[in-house]
Short mmCIF file of C-alpha atoms and ligand atoms in Angstrom, two decimals:
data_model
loop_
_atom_site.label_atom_id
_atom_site.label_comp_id
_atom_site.label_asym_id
_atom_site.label_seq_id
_atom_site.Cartn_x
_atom_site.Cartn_y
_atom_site.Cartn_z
CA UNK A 743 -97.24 55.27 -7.46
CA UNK A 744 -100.98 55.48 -6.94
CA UNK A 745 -100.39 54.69 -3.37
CA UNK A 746 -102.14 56.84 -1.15
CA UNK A 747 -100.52 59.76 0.40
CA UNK A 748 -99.50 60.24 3.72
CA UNK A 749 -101.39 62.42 5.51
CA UNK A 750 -101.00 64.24 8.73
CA UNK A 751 -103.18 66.30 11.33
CA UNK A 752 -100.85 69.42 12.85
CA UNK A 753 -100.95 71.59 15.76
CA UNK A 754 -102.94 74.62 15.05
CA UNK A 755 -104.33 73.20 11.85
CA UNK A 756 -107.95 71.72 12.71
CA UNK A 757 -108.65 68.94 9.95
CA UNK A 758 -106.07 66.32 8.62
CA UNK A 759 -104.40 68.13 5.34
CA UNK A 760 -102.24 66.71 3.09
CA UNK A 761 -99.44 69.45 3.97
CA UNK A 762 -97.76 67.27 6.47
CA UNK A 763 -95.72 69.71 8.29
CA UNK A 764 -94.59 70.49 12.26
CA UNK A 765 -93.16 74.37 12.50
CA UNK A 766 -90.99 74.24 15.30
CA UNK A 767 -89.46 77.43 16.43
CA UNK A 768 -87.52 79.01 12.78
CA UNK A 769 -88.14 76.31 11.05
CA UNK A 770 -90.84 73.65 9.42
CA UNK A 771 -90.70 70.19 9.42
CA UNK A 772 -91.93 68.17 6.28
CA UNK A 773 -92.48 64.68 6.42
CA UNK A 774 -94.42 62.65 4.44
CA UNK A 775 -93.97 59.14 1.88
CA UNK A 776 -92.05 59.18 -1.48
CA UNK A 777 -94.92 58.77 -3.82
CA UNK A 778 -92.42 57.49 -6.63
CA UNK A 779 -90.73 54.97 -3.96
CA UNK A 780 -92.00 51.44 -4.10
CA UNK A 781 -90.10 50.99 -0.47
CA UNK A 782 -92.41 53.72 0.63
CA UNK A 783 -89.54 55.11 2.60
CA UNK A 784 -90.15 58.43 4.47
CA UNK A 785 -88.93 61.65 2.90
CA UNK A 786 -87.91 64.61 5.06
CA UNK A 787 -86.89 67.92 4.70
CA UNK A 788 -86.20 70.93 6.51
CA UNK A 789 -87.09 74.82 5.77
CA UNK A 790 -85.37 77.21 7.48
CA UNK A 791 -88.15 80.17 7.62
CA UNK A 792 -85.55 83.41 7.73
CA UNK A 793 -83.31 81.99 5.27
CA UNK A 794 -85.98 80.49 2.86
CA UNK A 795 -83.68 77.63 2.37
CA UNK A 796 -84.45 74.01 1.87
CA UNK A 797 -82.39 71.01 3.60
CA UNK A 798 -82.98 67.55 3.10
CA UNK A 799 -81.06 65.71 6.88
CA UNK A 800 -79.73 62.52 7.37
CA UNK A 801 -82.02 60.19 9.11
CA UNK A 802 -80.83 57.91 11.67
CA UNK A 803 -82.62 55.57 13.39
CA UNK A 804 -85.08 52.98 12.80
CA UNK A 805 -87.69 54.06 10.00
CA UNK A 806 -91.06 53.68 10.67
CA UNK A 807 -93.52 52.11 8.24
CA UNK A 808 -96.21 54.60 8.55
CA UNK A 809 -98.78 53.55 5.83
CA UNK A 810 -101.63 56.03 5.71
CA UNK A 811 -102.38 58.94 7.85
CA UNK A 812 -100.90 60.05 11.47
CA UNK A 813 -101.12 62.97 13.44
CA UNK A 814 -98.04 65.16 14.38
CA UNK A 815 -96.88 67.59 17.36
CA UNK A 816 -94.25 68.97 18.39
CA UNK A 817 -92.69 68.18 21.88
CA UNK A 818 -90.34 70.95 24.16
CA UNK A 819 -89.13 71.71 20.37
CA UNK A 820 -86.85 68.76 20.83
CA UNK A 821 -89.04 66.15 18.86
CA UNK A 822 -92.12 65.55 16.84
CA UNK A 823 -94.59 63.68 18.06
CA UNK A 824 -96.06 61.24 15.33
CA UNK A 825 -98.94 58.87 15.93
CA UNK A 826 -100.10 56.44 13.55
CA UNK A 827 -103.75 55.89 12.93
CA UNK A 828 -105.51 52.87 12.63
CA UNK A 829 -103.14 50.81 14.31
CA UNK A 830 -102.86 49.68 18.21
CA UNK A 831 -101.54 52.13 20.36
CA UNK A 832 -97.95 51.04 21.66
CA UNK A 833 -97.50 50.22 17.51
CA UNK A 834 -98.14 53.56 16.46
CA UNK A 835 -96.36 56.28 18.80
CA UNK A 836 -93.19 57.53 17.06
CA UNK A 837 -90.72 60.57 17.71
CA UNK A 838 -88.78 62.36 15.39
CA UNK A 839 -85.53 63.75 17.30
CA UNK A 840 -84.90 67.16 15.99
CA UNK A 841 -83.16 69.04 18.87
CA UNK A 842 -82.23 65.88 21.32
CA UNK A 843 -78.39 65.58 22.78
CA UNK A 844 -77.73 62.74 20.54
CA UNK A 845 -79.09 64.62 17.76
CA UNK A 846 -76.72 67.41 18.51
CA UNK A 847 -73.79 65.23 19.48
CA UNK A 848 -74.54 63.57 15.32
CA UNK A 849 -74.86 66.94 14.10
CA UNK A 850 -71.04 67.87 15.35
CA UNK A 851 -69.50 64.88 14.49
CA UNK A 852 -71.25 64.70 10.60
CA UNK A 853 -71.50 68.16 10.28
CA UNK A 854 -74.58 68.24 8.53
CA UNK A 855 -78.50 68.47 9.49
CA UNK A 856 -79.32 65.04 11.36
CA UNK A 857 -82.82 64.24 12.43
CA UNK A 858 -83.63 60.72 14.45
CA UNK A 859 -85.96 58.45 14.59
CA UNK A 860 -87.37 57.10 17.97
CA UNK A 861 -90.04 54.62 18.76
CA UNK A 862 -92.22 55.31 21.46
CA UNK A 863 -93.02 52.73 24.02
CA UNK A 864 -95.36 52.56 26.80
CA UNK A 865 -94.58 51.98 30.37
CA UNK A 866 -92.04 52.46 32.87
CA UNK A 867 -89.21 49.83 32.67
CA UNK A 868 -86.50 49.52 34.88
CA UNK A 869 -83.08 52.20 34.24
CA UNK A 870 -79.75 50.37 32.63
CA UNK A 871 -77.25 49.92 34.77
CA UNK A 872 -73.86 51.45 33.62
CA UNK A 873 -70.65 50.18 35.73
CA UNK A 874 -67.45 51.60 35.24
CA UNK A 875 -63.94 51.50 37.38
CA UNK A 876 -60.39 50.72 36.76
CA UNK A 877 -59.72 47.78 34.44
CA UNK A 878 -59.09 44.54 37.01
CA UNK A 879 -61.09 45.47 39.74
CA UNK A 880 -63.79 43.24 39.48
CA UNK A 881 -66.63 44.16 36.76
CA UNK A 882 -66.58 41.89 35.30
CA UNK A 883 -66.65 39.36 37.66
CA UNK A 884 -69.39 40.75 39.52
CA UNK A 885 -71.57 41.41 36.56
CA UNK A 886 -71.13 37.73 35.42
CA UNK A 887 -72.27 36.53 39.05
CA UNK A 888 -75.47 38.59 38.65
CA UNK A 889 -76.17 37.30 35.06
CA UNK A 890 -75.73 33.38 36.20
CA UNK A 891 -77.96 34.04 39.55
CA UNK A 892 -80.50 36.13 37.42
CA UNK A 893 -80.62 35.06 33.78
CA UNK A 894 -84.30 36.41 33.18
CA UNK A 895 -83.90 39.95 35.17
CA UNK A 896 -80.95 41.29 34.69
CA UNK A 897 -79.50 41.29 30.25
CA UNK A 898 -75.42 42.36 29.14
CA UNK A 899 -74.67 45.10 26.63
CA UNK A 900 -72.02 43.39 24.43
CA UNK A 901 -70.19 46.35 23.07
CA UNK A 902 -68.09 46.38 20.58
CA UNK A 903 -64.19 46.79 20.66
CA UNK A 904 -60.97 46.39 17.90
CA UNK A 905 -59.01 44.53 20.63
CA UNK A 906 -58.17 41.13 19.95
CA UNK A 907 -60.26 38.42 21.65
CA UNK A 908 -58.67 36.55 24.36
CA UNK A 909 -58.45 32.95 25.48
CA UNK A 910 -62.14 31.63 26.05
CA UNK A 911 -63.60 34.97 24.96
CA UNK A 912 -66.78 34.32 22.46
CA UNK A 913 -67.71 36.77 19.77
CA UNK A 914 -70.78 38.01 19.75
CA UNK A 915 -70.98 36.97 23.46
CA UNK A 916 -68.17 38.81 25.57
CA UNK A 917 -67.28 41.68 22.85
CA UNK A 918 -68.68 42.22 19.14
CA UNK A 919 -65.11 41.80 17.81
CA UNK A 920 -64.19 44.20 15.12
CA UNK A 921 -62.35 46.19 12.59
CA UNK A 922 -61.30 49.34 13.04
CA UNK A 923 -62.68 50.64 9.64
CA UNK A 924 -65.59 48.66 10.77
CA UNK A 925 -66.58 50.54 13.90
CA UNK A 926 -65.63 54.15 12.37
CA UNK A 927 -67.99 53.45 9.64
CA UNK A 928 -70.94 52.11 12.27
CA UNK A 929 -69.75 55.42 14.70
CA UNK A 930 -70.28 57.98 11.67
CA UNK A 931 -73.76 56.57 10.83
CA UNK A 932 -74.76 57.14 14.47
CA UNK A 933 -75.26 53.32 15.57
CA UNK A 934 -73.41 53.81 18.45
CA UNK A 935 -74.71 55.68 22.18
CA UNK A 936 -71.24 55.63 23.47
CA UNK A 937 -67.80 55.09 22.42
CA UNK A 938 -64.30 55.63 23.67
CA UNK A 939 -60.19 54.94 23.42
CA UNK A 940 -59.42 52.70 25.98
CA UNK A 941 -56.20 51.45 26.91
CA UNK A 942 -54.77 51.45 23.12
CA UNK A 943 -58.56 49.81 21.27
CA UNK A 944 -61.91 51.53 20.56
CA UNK A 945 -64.50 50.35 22.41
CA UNK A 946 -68.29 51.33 22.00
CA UNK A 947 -71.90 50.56 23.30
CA UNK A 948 -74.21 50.04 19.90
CA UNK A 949 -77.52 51.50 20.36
CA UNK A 950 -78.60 48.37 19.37
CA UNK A 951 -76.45 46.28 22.02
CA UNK A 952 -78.96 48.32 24.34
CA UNK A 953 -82.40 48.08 22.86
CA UNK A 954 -82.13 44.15 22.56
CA UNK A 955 -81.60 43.76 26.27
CA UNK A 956 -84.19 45.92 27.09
CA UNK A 957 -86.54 44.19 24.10
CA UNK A 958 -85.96 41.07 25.87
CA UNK A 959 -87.87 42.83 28.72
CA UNK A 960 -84.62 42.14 30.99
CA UNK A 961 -82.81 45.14 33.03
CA UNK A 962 -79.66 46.05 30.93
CA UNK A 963 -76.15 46.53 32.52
CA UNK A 964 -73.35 47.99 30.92
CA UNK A 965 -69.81 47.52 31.77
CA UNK A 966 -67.64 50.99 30.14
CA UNK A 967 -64.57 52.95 31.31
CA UNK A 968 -65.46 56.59 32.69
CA UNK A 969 -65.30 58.34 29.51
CA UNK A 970 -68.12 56.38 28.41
CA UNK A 971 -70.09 56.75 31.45
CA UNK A 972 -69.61 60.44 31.01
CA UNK A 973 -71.50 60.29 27.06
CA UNK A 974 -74.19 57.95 28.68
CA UNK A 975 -74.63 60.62 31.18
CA UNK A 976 -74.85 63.33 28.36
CA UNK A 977 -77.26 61.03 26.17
CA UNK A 978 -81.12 60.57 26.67
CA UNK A 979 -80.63 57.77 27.90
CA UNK A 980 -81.84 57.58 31.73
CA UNK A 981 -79.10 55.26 33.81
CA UNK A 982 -78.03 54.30 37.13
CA UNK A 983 -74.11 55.33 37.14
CA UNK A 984 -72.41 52.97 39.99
CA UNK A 985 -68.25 53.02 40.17
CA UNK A 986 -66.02 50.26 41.45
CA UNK A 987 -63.53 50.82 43.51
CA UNK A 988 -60.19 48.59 44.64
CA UNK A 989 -59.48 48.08 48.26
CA UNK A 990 -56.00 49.40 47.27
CA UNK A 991 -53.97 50.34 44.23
CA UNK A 992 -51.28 47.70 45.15
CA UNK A 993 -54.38 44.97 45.44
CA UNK A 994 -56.20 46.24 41.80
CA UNK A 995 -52.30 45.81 40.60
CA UNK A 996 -52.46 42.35 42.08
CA UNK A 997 -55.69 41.59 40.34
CA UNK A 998 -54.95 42.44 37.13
CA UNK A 999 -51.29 41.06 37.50
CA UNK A 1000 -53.21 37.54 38.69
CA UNK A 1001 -55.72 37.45 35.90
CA UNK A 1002 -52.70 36.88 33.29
CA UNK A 1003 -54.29 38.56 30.56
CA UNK A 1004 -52.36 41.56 29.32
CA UNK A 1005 -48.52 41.67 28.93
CA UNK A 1006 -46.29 43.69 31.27
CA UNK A 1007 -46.31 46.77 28.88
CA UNK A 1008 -50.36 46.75 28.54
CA UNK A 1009 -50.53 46.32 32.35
CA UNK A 1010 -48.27 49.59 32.74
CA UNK A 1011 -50.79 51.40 30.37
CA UNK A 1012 -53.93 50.18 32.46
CA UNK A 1013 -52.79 50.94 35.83
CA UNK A 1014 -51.63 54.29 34.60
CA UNK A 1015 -55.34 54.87 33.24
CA UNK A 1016 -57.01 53.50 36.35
CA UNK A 1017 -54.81 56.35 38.29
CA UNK A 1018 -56.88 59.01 35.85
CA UNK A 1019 -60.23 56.37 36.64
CA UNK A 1020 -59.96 56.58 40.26
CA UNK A 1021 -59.50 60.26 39.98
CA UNK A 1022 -62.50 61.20 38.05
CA UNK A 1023 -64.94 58.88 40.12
CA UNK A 1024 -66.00 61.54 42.07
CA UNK A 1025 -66.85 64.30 39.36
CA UNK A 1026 -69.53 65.75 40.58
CA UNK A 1027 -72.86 64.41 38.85
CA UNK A 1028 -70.75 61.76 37.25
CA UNK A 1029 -71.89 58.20 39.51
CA UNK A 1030 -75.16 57.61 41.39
CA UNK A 1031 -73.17 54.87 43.81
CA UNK A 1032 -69.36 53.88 44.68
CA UNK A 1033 -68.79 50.57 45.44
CA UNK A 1034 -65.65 49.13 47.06
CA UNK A 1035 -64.76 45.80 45.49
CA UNK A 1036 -62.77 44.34 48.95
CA UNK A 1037 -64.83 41.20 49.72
CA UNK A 1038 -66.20 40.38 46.85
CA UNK A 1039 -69.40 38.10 48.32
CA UNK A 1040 -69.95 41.42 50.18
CA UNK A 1041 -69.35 43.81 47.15
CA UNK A 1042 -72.10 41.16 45.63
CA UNK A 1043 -74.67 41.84 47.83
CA UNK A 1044 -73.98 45.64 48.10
CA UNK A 1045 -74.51 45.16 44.14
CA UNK A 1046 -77.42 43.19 44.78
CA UNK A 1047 -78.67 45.73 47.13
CA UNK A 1048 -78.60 49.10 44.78
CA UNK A 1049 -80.06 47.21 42.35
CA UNK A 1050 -83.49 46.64 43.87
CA UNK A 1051 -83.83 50.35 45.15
CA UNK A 1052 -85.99 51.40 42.12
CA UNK A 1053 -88.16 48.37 41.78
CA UNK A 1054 -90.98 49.93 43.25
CA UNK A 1055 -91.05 51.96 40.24
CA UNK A 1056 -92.74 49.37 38.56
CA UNK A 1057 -95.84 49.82 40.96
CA UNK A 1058 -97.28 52.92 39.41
CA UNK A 1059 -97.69 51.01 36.07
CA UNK A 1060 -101.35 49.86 36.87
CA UNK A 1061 -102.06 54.04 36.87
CA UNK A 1062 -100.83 53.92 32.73
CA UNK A 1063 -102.34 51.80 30.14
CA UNK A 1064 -99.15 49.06 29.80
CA UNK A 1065 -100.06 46.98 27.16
CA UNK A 1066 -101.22 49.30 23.78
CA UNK A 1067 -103.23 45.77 22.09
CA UNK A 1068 -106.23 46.48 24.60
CA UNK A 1069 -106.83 49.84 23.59
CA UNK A 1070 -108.25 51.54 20.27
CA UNK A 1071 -105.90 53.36 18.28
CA UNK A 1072 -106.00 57.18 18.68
CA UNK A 1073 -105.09 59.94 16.93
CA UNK A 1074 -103.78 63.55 18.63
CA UNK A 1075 -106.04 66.01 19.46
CA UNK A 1076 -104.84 68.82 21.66
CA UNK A 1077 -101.59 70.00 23.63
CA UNK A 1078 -101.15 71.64 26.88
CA UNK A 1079 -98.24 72.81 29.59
CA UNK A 1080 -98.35 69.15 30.81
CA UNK A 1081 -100.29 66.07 28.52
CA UNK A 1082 -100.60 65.76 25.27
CA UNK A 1083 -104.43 64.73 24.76
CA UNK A 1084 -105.04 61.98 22.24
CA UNK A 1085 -108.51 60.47 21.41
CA UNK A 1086 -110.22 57.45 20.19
CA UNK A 1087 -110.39 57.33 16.05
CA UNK A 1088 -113.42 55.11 15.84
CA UNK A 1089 -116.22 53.52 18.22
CA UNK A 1090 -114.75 51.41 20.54
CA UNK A 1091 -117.09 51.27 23.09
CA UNK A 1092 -117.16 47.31 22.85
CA UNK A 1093 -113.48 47.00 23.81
CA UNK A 1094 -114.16 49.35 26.59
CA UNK A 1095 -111.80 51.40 25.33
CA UNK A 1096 -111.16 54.97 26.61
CA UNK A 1097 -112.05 57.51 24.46
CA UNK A 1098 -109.58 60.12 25.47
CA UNK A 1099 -106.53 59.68 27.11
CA UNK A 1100 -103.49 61.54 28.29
CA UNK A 1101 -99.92 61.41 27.51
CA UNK A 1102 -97.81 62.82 30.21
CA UNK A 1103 -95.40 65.61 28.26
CA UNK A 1104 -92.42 65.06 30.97
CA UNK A 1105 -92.31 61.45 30.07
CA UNK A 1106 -91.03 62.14 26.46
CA UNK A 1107 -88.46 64.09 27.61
CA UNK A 1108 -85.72 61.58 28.31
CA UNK A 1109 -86.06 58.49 25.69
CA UNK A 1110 -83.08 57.36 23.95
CA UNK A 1111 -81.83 56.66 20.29
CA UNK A 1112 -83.84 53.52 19.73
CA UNK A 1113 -87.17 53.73 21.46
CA UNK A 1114 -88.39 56.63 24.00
CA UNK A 1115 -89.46 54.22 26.64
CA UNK A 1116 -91.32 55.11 30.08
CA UNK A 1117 -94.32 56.80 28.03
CA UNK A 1118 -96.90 57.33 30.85
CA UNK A 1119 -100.58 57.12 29.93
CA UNK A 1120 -103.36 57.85 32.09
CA UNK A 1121 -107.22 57.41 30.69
CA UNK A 1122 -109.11 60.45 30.95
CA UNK A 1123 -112.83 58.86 30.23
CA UNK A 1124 -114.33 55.66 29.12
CA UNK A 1125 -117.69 55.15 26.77
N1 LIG B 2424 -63.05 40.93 45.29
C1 LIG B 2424 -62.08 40.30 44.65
N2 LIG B 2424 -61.02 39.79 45.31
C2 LIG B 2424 -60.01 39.19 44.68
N3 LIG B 2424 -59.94 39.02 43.33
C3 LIG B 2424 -60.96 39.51 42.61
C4 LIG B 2424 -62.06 40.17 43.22
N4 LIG B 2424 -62.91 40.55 42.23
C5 LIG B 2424 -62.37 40.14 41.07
N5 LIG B 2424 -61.21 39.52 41.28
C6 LIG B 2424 -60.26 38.97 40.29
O1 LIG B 2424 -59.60 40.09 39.71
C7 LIG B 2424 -59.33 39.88 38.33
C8 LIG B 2424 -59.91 41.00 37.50
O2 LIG B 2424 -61.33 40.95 37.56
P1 LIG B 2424 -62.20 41.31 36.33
O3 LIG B 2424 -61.66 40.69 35.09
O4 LIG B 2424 -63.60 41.01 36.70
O5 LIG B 2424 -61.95 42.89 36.30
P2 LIG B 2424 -62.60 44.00 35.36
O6 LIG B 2424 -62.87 45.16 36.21
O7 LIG B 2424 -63.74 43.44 34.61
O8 LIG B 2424 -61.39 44.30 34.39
P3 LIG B 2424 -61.40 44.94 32.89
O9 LIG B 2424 -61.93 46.31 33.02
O10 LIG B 2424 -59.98 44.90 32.50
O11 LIG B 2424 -62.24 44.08 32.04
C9 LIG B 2424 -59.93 38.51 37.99
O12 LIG B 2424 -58.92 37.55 37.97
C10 LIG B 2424 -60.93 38.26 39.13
O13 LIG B 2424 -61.09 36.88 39.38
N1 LIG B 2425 -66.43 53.31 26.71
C1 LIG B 2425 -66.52 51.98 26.69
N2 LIG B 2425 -65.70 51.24 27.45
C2 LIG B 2425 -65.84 49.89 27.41
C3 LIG B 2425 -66.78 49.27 26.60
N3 LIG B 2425 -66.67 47.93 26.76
C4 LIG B 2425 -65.70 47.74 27.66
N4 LIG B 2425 -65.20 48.93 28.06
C5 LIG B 2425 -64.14 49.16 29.04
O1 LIG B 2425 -62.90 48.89 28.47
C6 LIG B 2425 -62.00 48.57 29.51
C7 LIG B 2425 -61.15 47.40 29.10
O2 LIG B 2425 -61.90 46.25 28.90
P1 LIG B 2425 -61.16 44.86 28.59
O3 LIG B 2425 -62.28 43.90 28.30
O4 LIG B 2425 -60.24 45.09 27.45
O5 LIG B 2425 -60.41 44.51 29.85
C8 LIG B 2425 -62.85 48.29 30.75
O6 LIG B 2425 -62.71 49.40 31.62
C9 LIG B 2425 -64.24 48.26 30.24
O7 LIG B 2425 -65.16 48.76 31.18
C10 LIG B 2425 -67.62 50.09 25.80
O8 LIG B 2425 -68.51 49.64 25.05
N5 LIG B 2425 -67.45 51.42 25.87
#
């Protein structure tokens, strides 16, 4: 009430207009502010063009708070593009998931329209690390040596499972334990990138779990069985996929036997599983890197090893604009096969701003449900 409306510049539609729609392929996208909503939450709906029908989705996802006007595109026909003016850059870049694999995935299992909300982030950070392999062969252990010798790089996804905790396991630290009805209820309202039946429990990776790791600035690993590697791999999200391997079958049954953990029935049921593991760890596509957990001081330092191969990625960050505070905010001005072009809203020749610079389309094309990170910016001209 007597707020002011949301307004939104479109492809193919020269001045800002209050109709604050993206067509995208049959159908048109509008999204705009509930003037009668004193939350100012984000209304959106859905025409389908040769049906002439409305639909109103379920959002999932983080909501922005866009406050006054933005500009809108829409990228591969997969997401919208929605930048907020008047407000620093890396603050202001949002996607709306229309088409993504997660999207699609949340569309089968609700069965209804789903849209998603994504915020974009600039920069290239370094991949998550997902490790999977049969339960006792060492994951765990390794991943805890890496998180003592390198508490500030390296961050742990704490998933989620219904088991019950065991001796000297922390909530909140080693698992988020939970309730069944608790983790159906979170799965269903798409907070969740992965989850799987594993050994008897559900087990999951919260989008959430994911983002704070990476929030923290710190490289996140994940520790899932192979059906969960396999939905990271179908996700957005872009991963390094490493499997561990036993020396033997008779040493992982030693291992797990040793550790004292599960009773002889739930050892049965795990070694059985790891038979199926071991199988799949060679689908094709499935894992980047095997690693054979014999030695472990030597596993370690294999480990160690894979995990500095893309650091040099970080070296091309000086060609993008990192940090989204220095610059002026911008507002979208033109599309083409390869950069979206985006220019300066006001005069900001003092800051030294540029005036027009360049978003590089194939960097919003992986992203994941949370933030789309690894947007690369180049400046195309200064004042
Ligand atoms: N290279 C190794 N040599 C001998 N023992 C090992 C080695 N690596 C790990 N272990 C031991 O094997 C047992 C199982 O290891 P760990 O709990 O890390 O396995 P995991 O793969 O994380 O299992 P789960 O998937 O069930 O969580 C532990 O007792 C651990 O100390
Ligand atoms: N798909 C997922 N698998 C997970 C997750 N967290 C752990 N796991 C895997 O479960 C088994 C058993 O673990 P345990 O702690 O009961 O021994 C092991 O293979 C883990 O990798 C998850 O979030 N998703």
């Amino acid at each position: 009430m007597g707020e002011e409306a949301v307004e939104f510049s479109v492809e193919k539609v020269a001045t800002d207009c209050k109709q604050n729609t993206v067509d995208v392929g049959d159908k048109t996208y509008v999204i705009g502010r509930s003037d009668d909503d004193s939350k100012s939450s984000i209304i959106i709906k859905i025409l389908d063009k040769q049906t002439q029908t409305w639909v109103v989705p379920t959002v999932l996802g983080t909501q922005p708070t866009l406050t006054k006007s933005q500009s809108a595109i829409s990228v591969f026909d997969e997401k919208i593009l929605i930048i907020e003016k008047g407000v620093p850059l890396n603050e202001s870049i949002w996607l709306l998931e229309i088409e993504t694999p997660f999207v699609k995935q949340q569309r089968k299992i609700k069965g209804t329209e789903v849209v998603s909300w994504s915020k974009g982030v600039i920069g290239v950070g370094q991949k998550p690390v997902v490790i999977s392999g049969p339960s006792g062969v060492g994951k765990g252990t390794l991943i805890a040596k890496l998180m003592k010798d390198y508490p500030s790089k390296f961050g742990f996804s704490v998933s989620h499972t219904t088991r019950s905790p065991r001796e000297k396991e922390i909530d909140g630290v080693h698992y988020h334990f939970t309730e069944r009805s608790k983790i159906d209820k979170d799965i269903s309202e798409g907070k969740f990138l992965e989850f799987a039946h594993v050994h008897g429990n559900v087990y999951g990776t919260s989008i959430e779990a994911v983002e704070s790791v990476t929030d923290e600035g710190k490289r996140c690993i994940l520790d899932i069985d192979v059906q969960g590697a396999r939905s990271v791999r179908a996700s957005s999200l872009e991963a390094i996929f490493i499997f561990v391997c036993p020396p033997s079958f008779e040493e992982l049954e030693k291992r797990l036997r040793a550790r004292g953990t599960e009773t002889e029935e739930q050892i049965q049921k795990r070694l059985r599983n790891a038979r199926a593991e071991l199988d799949q760890s060679n689908s094709p596509g499935l894992f980047d890197h095997l690693l054979v957990n014999d030695d472990l001081e030597a596993c370690y330092e294999n480990l160690k090893k894979l995990l500095t191969l893309d650091d040099s990625q970080e070296d091309s960050i000086d060609f993008y604009i990192k940090d989204g505070k220095q610059t002026a905010s911008y507002s979208i001005m033109s599309k083409n096969d390869s950069e979206i072009l985006l220019q300066s809203e006001t005069n900001e020749a003092k800051n030294g701003a540029a005036s027009l610079l360049a978003l590089d389309l194939s960097s919003l094309s992986g992203g994941a449900p949370g933030r789309t990170r690894g947007l690369k910016i180049r400046s195309i001209n200064s004042f």
